[in-house]
Structure formats: C-alpha cells, structure tokens
PDB file of C-alpha atoms in Angstrom:
ATOM      1  CA  UNK F  80     164.186 -60.649 271.548  1.00 80.00           C
ATOM      2  CA  UNK F  81     167.101 -63.081 271.312  1.00 92.00           C
ATOM      3  CA  UNK F  82     170.600 -62.114 270.196  1.00 93.00           C
ATOM      4  CA  UNK F  83     170.753 -64.499 267.272  1.00 95.00           C
ATOM      5  CA  UNK F  84     168.872 -67.359 265.655  1.00 96.00           C
ATOM      6  CA  UNK F  85     170.825 -70.245 264.072  1.00 96.00           C
ATOM      7  CA  UNK F  86     168.642 -71.949 261.469  1.00 96.00           C
ATOM      8  CA  UNK F  87     169.146 -75.364 259.947  1.00 93.00           C
ATOM      9  CA  UNK F  88     168.113 -74.325 256.443  1.00 94.00           C
ATOM     10  CA  UNK F  89     167.394 -71.219 254.379  1.00 95.00           C
ATOM     11  CA  UNK F  90     163.834 -72.324 253.810  1.00 95.00           C
ATOM     12  CA  UNK F  91     163.150 -72.277 257.573  1.00 96.00           C
ATOM     13  CA  UNK F  92     164.542 -68.770 257.740  1.00 97.00           C
ATOM     14  CA  UNK F  93     162.335 -67.658 254.888  1.00 97.00           C
ATOM     15  CA  UNK F  94     159.303 -68.960 256.777  1.00 96.00           C
ATOM     16  CA  UNK F  95     160.182 -66.934 259.852  1.00 97.00           C
ATOM     17  CA  UNK F  96     160.846 -63.869 257.783  1.00 97.00           C
ATOM     18  CA  UNK F  97     157.347 -64.182 256.246  1.00 97.00           C
ATOM     19  CA  UNK F  98     155.838 -64.382 259.719  1.00 96.00           C
ATOM     20  CA  UNK F  99     157.926 -61.848 261.653  1.00 95.00           C
ATOM     21  CA  UNK F 100     159.303 -59.634 258.945  1.00 96.00           C
ATOM     22  CA  UNK F 101     161.774 -56.984 260.191  1.00 93.00           C
ATOM     23  CA  UNK F 102     161.055 -57.985 263.804  1.00 95.00           C
ATOM     24  CA  UNK F 103     162.985 -61.229 263.332  1.00 96.00           C
ATOM     25  CA  UNK F 104     166.216 -61.324 265.316  1.00 96.00           C
ATOM     26  CA  UNK F 105     169.575 -61.444 263.473  1.00 95.00           C
ATOM     27  CA  UNK F 106     170.068 -64.878 262.027  1.00 96.00           C
ATOM     28  CA  UNK F 107     172.319 -67.198 260.034  1.00 96.00           C
ATOM     29  CA  UNK F 108     172.290 -70.653 258.533  1.00 95.00           C
ATOM     30  CA  UNK F 109     174.296 -73.070 260.664  1.00 95.00           C
ATOM     31  CA  UNK F 110     172.712 -76.541 260.149  1.00 93.00           C
ATOM     32  CA  UNK F 111     173.340 -79.694 262.018  1.00 91.00           C
ATOM     33  CA  UNK F 112     175.982 -82.358 261.767  1.00 92.00           C
ATOM     34  CA  UNK F 113     175.183 -85.603 259.913  1.00 89.00           C
ATOM     35  CA  UNK F 114     177.018 -88.739 260.872  1.00 85.00           C
ATOM     36  CA  UNK F 115     177.582 -91.645 258.485  1.00 80.00           C
ATOM     37  CA  UNK F 116     174.927 -94.242 259.238  1.00 72.00           C
ATOM     38  CA  UNK F 117     176.267 -97.755 259.654  1.00 75.00           C
ATOM     39  CA  UNK F 118     175.536-100.217 256.884  1.00 75.00           C
ATOM     40  CA  UNK F 119     172.490-102.369 257.451  1.00 76.00           C
ATOM     41  CA  UNK F 120     172.643-106.184 257.354  1.00 85.00           C
ATOM     42  CA  UNK F 121     170.760-106.178 254.039  1.00 84.00           C
ATOM     43  CA  UNK F 122     170.009-109.869 253.779  1.00 90.00           C
ATOM     44  CA  UNK F 123     168.569-109.908 257.305  1.00 89.00           C
ATOM     45  CA  UNK F 124     166.433-106.794 256.572  1.00 85.00           C
ATOM     46  CA  UNK F 125     165.291-108.161 253.255  1.00 89.00           C
ATOM     47  CA  UNK F 126     164.226-111.475 254.763  1.00 91.00           C
ATOM     48  CA  UNK F 127     162.539-109.875 257.803  1.00 88.00           C
ATOM     49  CA  UNK F 128     160.283-107.577 255.773  1.00 86.00           C
ATOM     50  CA  UNK F 129     160.079-109.791 252.642  1.00 88.00           C
ATOM     51  CA  UNK F 130     161.440-107.044 250.441  1.00 90.00           C
ATOM     52  CA  UNK F 131     161.955-107.342 246.726  1.00 91.00           C
ATOM     53  CA  UNK F 132     165.339-106.370 245.111  1.00 87.00           C
ATOM     54  CA  UNK F 133     163.845-103.166 243.645  1.00 88.00           C
ATOM     55  CA  UNK F 134     161.348-100.864 245.322  1.00 94.00           C
ATOM     56  CA  UNK F 135     160.416 -97.322 246.268  1.00 95.00           C
ATOM     57  CA  UNK F 136     160.679 -96.514 249.986  1.00 92.00           C
ATOM     58  CA  UNK F 137     158.409 -94.115 251.809  1.00 90.00           C
ATOM     59  CA  UNK F 138     159.896 -92.933 255.060  1.00 80.00           C
ATOM     60  CA  UNK F 139     157.809 -90.784 257.324  1.00 74.00           C
ATOM     61  CA  UNK F 140     154.624 -90.577 259.296  1.00 74.00           C
ATOM     62  CA  UNK F 141     152.044 -92.941 257.888  1.00 76.00           C
ATOM     63  CA  UNK F 142     149.027 -90.620 258.386  1.00 80.00           C
ATOM     64  CA  UNK F 143     145.903 -89.916 256.313  1.00 83.00           C
ATOM     65  CA  UNK F 144     147.168 -86.544 255.224  1.00 79.00           C
ATOM     66  CA  UNK F 145     150.251 -88.144 253.575  1.00 78.00           C
ATOM     67  CA  UNK F 146     149.103 -91.626 252.582  1.00 82.00           C
ATOM     68  CA  UNK F 147     145.716 -90.584 251.091  1.00 84.00           C
ATOM     69  CA  UNK F 148     147.712 -88.792 248.390  1.00 88.00           C
ATOM     70  CA  UNK F 149     150.790 -90.989 248.102  1.00 90.00           C
ATOM     71  CA  UNK F 150     149.014 -94.350 247.642  1.00 90.00           C
ATOM     72  CA  UNK F 151     146.739 -93.276 244.793  1.00 92.00           C
ATOM     73  CA  UNK F 152     149.679 -91.490 243.142  1.00 95.00           C
ATOM     74  CA  UNK F 153     151.761 -94.709 243.319  1.00 95.00           C
ATOM     75  CA  UNK F 154     148.967 -96.838 242.044  1.00 95.00           C
ATOM     76  CA  UNK F 155     148.439 -94.368 239.218  1.00 96.00           C
ATOM     77  CA  UNK F 156     152.101 -94.697 238.365  1.00 96.00           C
ATOM     78  CA  UNK F 157     151.869 -98.522 238.118  1.00 96.00           C
ATOM     79  CA  UNK F 158     148.776 -98.242 235.909  1.00 96.00           C
ATOM     80  CA  UNK F 159     150.124 -95.509 233.709  1.00 95.00           C
ATOM     81  CA  UNK F 160     153.461 -97.219 233.047  1.00 95.00           C
ATOM     82  CA  UNK F 161     152.048-100.820 233.211  1.00 95.00           C
ATOM     83  CA  UNK F 162     154.398-101.628 236.111  1.00 94.00           C
ATOM     84  CA  UNK F 163     154.256-103.866 239.125  1.00 94.00           C
ATOM     85  CA  UNK F 164     156.632-101.680 241.185  1.00 95.00           C
ATOM     86  CA  UNK F 165     156.661-102.078 244.908  1.00 95.00           C
ATOM     87  CA  UNK F 166     156.181 -99.334 247.450  1.00 95.00           C
ATOM     88  CA  UNK F 167     157.542-100.010 251.003  1.00 93.00           C
ATOM     89  CA  UNK F 168     155.970 -97.948 253.771  1.00 89.00           C
ATOM     90  CA  UNK F 169     158.121 -97.561 256.869  1.00 84.00           C
ATOM     91  CA  UNK F 170     156.222 -96.559 260.012  1.00 76.00           C
ATOM     92  CA  UNK F 171     153.248 -97.430 262.112  1.00 74.00           C
ATOM     93  CA  UNK F 172     149.903 -97.200 260.336  1.00 74.00           C
ATOM     94  CA  UNK F 173     147.498 -94.692 261.934  1.00 76.00           C
ATOM     95  CA  UNK F 174     144.301 -96.444 263.202  1.00 77.00           C
ATOM     96  CA  UNK F 175     142.054 -94.464 260.851  1.00 79.00           C
ATOM     97  CA  UNK F 176     143.903 -95.734 257.786  1.00 78.00           C
ATOM     98  CA  UNK F 177     142.733 -98.972 256.172  1.00 76.00           C
ATOM     99  CA  UNK F 178     145.587-101.163 255.045  1.00 74.00           C
ATOM    100  CA  UNK F 179     145.616-100.925 251.191  1.00 78.00           C
ATOM    101  CA  UNK F 180     144.478-104.104 249.416  1.00 85.00           C
ATOM    102  CA  UNK F 181     147.357-103.986 246.973  1.00 92.00           C
ATOM    103  CA  UNK F 182     150.154-106.605 246.742  1.00 92.00           C
ATOM    104  CA  UNK F 183     152.449-103.874 245.525  1.00 94.00           C
ATOM    105  CA  UNK F 184     152.210-101.993 248.871  1.00 92.00           C
ATOM    106  CA  UNK F 185     154.392-103.383 251.669  1.00 90.00           C
ATOM    107  CA  UNK F 186     154.094-102.043 255.234  1.00 86.00           C
ATOM    108  CA  UNK F 187     157.025-102.817 257.553  1.00 84.00           C
ATOM    109  CA  UNK F 188     155.415-101.325 260.688  1.00 77.00           C
ATOM    110  CA  UNK F 189     157.368 -99.239 263.171  1.00 70.00           C
ATOM    111  CA  UNK F 190     161.052 -99.161 262.566  1.00 66.00           C
ATOM    112  CA  UNK F 191     163.434 -97.720 265.148  1.00 60.00           C
ATOM    113  CA  UNK F 192     165.152 -94.382 264.513  1.00 54.00           C
ATOM    114  CA  UNK F 193     168.486 -96.155 264.263  1.00 50.00           C
ATOM    115  CA  UNK F 194     167.194 -97.939 261.154  1.00 48.00           C
ATOM    116  CA  UNK F 195     165.664 -94.814 259.608  1.00 61.00           C
ATOM    117  CA  UNK F 196     167.326 -92.646 256.944  1.00 49.00           C
ATOM    118  CA  UNK F 197     166.658 -88.950 256.635  1.00 76.00           C
ATOM    119  CA  UNK F 198     167.095 -87.152 253.321  1.00 88.00           C
ATOM    120  CA  UNK F 199     170.674 -86.062 254.084  1.00 90.00           C
ATOM    121  CA  UNK F 200     171.601 -89.479 255.400  1.00 89.00           C
ATOM    122  CA  UNK F 201     170.196 -91.036 252.204  1.00 90.00           C
ATOM    123  CA  UNK F 202     172.266 -88.623 250.104  1.00 92.00           C
ATOM    124  CA  UNK F 203     175.297 -89.482 252.111  1.00 92.00           C
ATOM    125  CA  UNK F 204     174.675 -93.121 251.382  1.00 90.00           C
ATOM    126  CA  UNK F 205     174.226 -92.528 247.685  1.00 92.00           C
ATOM    127  CA  UNK F 206     170.513 -93.402 247.746  1.00 91.00           C
ATOM    128  CA  UNK F 207     168.508 -91.696 244.982  1.00 94.00           C
ATOM    129  CA  UNK F 208     165.629 -89.782 246.577  1.00 94.00           C
ATOM    130  CA  UNK F 209     162.307 -88.342 245.379  1.00 95.00           C
ATOM    131  CA  UNK F 210     160.704 -85.785 247.724  1.00 94.00           C
ATOM    132  CA  UNK F 211     157.508 -83.742 247.819  1.00 92.00           C
ATOM    133  CA  UNK F 212     158.220 -80.348 246.351  1.00 95.00           C
ATOM    134  CA  UNK F 213     155.590 -78.775 248.607  1.00 93.00           C
ATOM    135  CA  UNK F 214     158.231 -78.881 251.326  1.00 92.00           C
ATOM    136  CA  UNK F 215     160.508 -75.900 250.743  1.00 94.00           C
ATOM    137  CA  UNK F 216     163.190 -77.437 252.925  1.00 93.00           C
ATOM    138  CA  UNK F 217     163.367 -80.650 250.909  1.00 94.00           C
ATOM    139  CA  UNK F 218     163.023 -78.821 247.598  1.00 95.00           C
ATOM    140  CA  UNK F 219     165.941 -76.530 248.528  1.00 95.00           C
ATOM    141  CA  UNK F 220     168.133 -79.516 249.249  1.00 95.00           C
ATOM    142  CA  UNK F 221     167.311 -80.975 245.801  1.00 95.00           C
ATOM    143  CA  UNK F 222     168.080 -77.728 243.983  1.00 95.00           C
ATOM    144  CA  UNK F 223     171.275 -77.006 245.889  1.00 95.00           C
ATOM    145  CA  UNK F 224     172.702 -80.524 245.786  1.00 96.00           C
ATOM    146  CA  UNK F 225     171.534 -82.017 242.499  1.00 95.00           C
ATOM    147  CA  UNK F 226     171.449 -85.230 244.528  1.00 95.00           C
ATOM    148  CA  UNK F 227     167.677 -85.768 244.697  1.00 96.00           C
ATOM    149  CA  UNK F 228     164.514 -85.151 242.665  1.00 97.00           C
ATOM    150  CA  UNK F 229     161.284 -83.408 243.746  1.00 96.00           C
ATOM    151  CA  UNK F 230     157.737 -83.561 242.347  1.00 96.00           C
ATOM    152  CA  UNK F 231     154.703 -81.330 242.217  1.00 95.00           C
ATOM    153  CA  UNK F 232     151.363 -83.038 241.743  1.00 93.00           C
ATOM    154  CA  UNK F 233     150.381 -86.576 240.637  1.00 94.00           C
ATOM    155  CA  UNK F 234     151.606 -86.408 237.031  1.00 95.00           C
ATOM    156  CA  UNK F 235     154.994 -85.111 238.011  1.00 97.00           C
ATOM    157  CA  UNK F 236     155.231 -87.755 240.795  1.00 96.00           C
ATOM    158  CA  UNK F 237     154.661 -90.511 238.252  1.00 97.00           C
ATOM    159  CA  UNK F 238     157.114 -88.961 235.707  1.00 97.00           C
ATOM    160  CA  UNK F 239     159.870 -88.455 238.249  1.00 97.00           C
ATOM    161  CA  UNK F 240     159.328 -91.885 239.871  1.00 97.00           C
ATOM    162  CA  UNK F 241     159.557 -93.537 236.449  1.00 96.00           C
ATOM    163  CA  UNK F 242     162.859 -91.766 235.826  1.00 96.00           C
ATOM    164  CA  UNK F 243     164.276 -93.211 239.050  1.00 95.00           C
ATOM    165  CA  UNK F 244     163.024 -96.687 238.333  1.00 94.00           C
ATOM    166  CA  UNK F 245     164.137 -96.836 234.706  1.00 95.00           C
ATOM    167  CA  UNK F 246     167.118 -94.499 234.148  1.00 96.00           C
ATOM    168  CA  UNK F 247     170.164 -96.121 235.693  1.00 95.00           C
ATOM    169  CA  UNK F 248     172.405 -93.333 234.459  1.00 96.00           C
ATOM    170  CA  UNK F 249     170.284 -90.708 236.225  1.00 96.00           C
ATOM    171  CA  UNK F 250     170.294 -92.719 239.446  1.00 95.00           C
ATOM    172  CA  UNK F 251     174.043 -92.967 239.277  1.00 95.00           C
ATOM    173  CA  UNK F 252     174.523 -89.274 238.511  1.00 95.00           C
ATOM    174  CA  UNK F 253     172.405 -87.979 241.396  1.00 94.00           C
ATOM    175  CA  UNK F 254     173.689 -90.588 243.892  1.00 93.00           C
ATOM    176  CA  UNK F 255     177.287 -89.505 243.192  1.00 95.00           C
ATOM    177  CA  UNK F 256     176.539 -85.885 244.204  1.00 96.00           C
ATOM    178  CA  UNK F 257     175.038 -86.684 247.588  1.00 95.00           C
ATOM    179  CA  UNK F 258     178.146 -87.411 249.729  1.00 95.00           C
ATOM    180  CA  UNK F 259     179.975 -84.256 248.584  1.00 95.00           C
ATOM    181  CA  UNK F 260     176.915 -82.078 249.351  1.00 95.00           C
ATOM    182  CA  UNK F 261     176.583 -83.474 252.881  1.00 94.00           C
ATOM    183  CA  UNK F 262     180.329 -83.301 253.513  1.00 95.00           C
ATOM    184  CA  UNK F 263     180.566 -79.670 252.356  1.00 95.00           C
ATOM    185  CA  UNK F 264     177.547 -78.459 254.300  1.00 94.00           C
ATOM    186  CA  UNK F 265     176.689 -80.857 257.143  1.00 93.00           C
ATOM    187  CA  UNK F 266     179.851 -82.553 258.381  1.00 94.00           C
ATOM    188  CA  UNK F 267     180.490 -81.917 262.042  1.00 94.00           C
ATOM    189  CA  UNK F 268     183.740 -80.167 261.169  1.00 95.00           C
ATOM    190  CA  UNK F 269     181.784 -77.583 259.111  1.00 95.00           C
ATOM    191  CA  UNK F 270     179.043 -77.178 261.718  1.00 96.00           C
ATOM    192  CA  UNK F 271     181.399 -76.789 264.669  1.00 96.00           C
ATOM    193  CA  UNK F 272     183.363 -74.154 262.756  1.00 96.00           C
ATOM    194  CA  UNK F 273     180.150 -72.196 262.107  1.00 96.00           C
ATOM    195  CA  UNK F 274     178.950 -72.536 265.675  1.00 95.00           C
ATOM    196  CA  UNK F 275     182.330 -71.432 267.024  1.00 96.00           C
ATOM    197  CA  UNK F 276     182.360 -68.341 264.872  1.00 95.00           C
ATOM    198  CA  UNK F 277     178.776 -67.546 265.852  1.00 95.00           C
ATOM    199  CA  UNK F 278     179.421 -67.908 269.574  1.00 95.00           C
ATOM    200  CA  UNK F 279     182.528 -65.693 269.377  1.00 95.00           C
ATOM    201  CA  UNK F 280     180.670 -63.009 267.486  1.00 92.00           C
ATOM    202  CA  UNK F 281     177.956 -62.619 270.064  1.00 89.00           C
TER     203      UNK F 281
END
C-alpha cells in the first residue's frame, strides 16, 4: 500500500515479486552508497591475529548453518589439492560450535564493523572474492560485475577456490573490474541522483 519501494538489488525485488506478485507496489532499483574503506595497518593486523601472507577469509556470522558446510568444504579442498591453505574466520564463534582442531583454521573472534569488508567494499578494494551461489544477491553481483566468483556445492567450491589460490592472472583480472562496478552503480553520486529522481517522481 506504499507509493513506491526502492530496492537495493534486483534479486531482492525478484524475491518480493515471487511473494506478492501483482500486489507488489511500484518499485525500482536504487541501491545504497559505498564509501571507500580506509586502508588497514596491515602489519599490525597480521601480528595481532598471527595471519599468514596468503589465506582465504570468511566474513560473516560464524553459525552452525554456515560453518558446518564451509569447514568440511575447505578441508576437502586442502585434501583434494594437497594444500595447507589457511582459512581465517572473522566473527564470534557460536557456543554450540566446537572450535575445529585444524591448524589451517584461524579464528580471529569478533571484529568491529569498521574492520569488516562487505562484498562491494572488497570489490572496491580490488580483493578477489568467492561467494555462495545460493545467495541470489551475491550471485547477481558476480554475474553483473565480473569482479567475483561464486560456487554451487562442495566440488565447485574446491574448484573455484583453487582458481583463486593458484591463478594470479585470474585474481588480477577480476580485481581490476571491482572498482569500476562499484563506482558506476554504488557511488553516492549515483545513488543520490536516483533518489532525487524518485522523490521528484512521487
């Protein structure tokens, strides 16, 4: 019953259309502005969390629903490709989760939002990203930007992760596409222009 709904992504609008169908109010994709995250003091962060030079970073809620799939997938990757790659988990561990007895799994504990990178912030900072393709929002960003990879299932996770760990050319190619995608779609200049036009139209 509202005049207009401004969505962040097309995937979110598709979800609402599946639920509400023709009853959904008029809508458009506006998004939200992304600001350039300040550079971290890498040597300090590296020493504080005892980080290796090369690792995969998991950023999100460390819950059973996520970790009970991710950890076995990552351990399968190391066994399959005979690697000793490190996985860094950022976030507080839920009480029901037993800390994995694996030297290749590093848990930093809770990290403040100011230190956290979202997918778009990672793209903006030229960080190669691998996301779960079960999320339509994340998958859409991958397909539209060419600045990240997504996976479906354990085999695909291992295959795509191996690409990121071993293919320097691929990492460079996808990291170069991130800043332009964010600037063209999520800079505050773009967002304010869309919002202004929307407000004037209603």
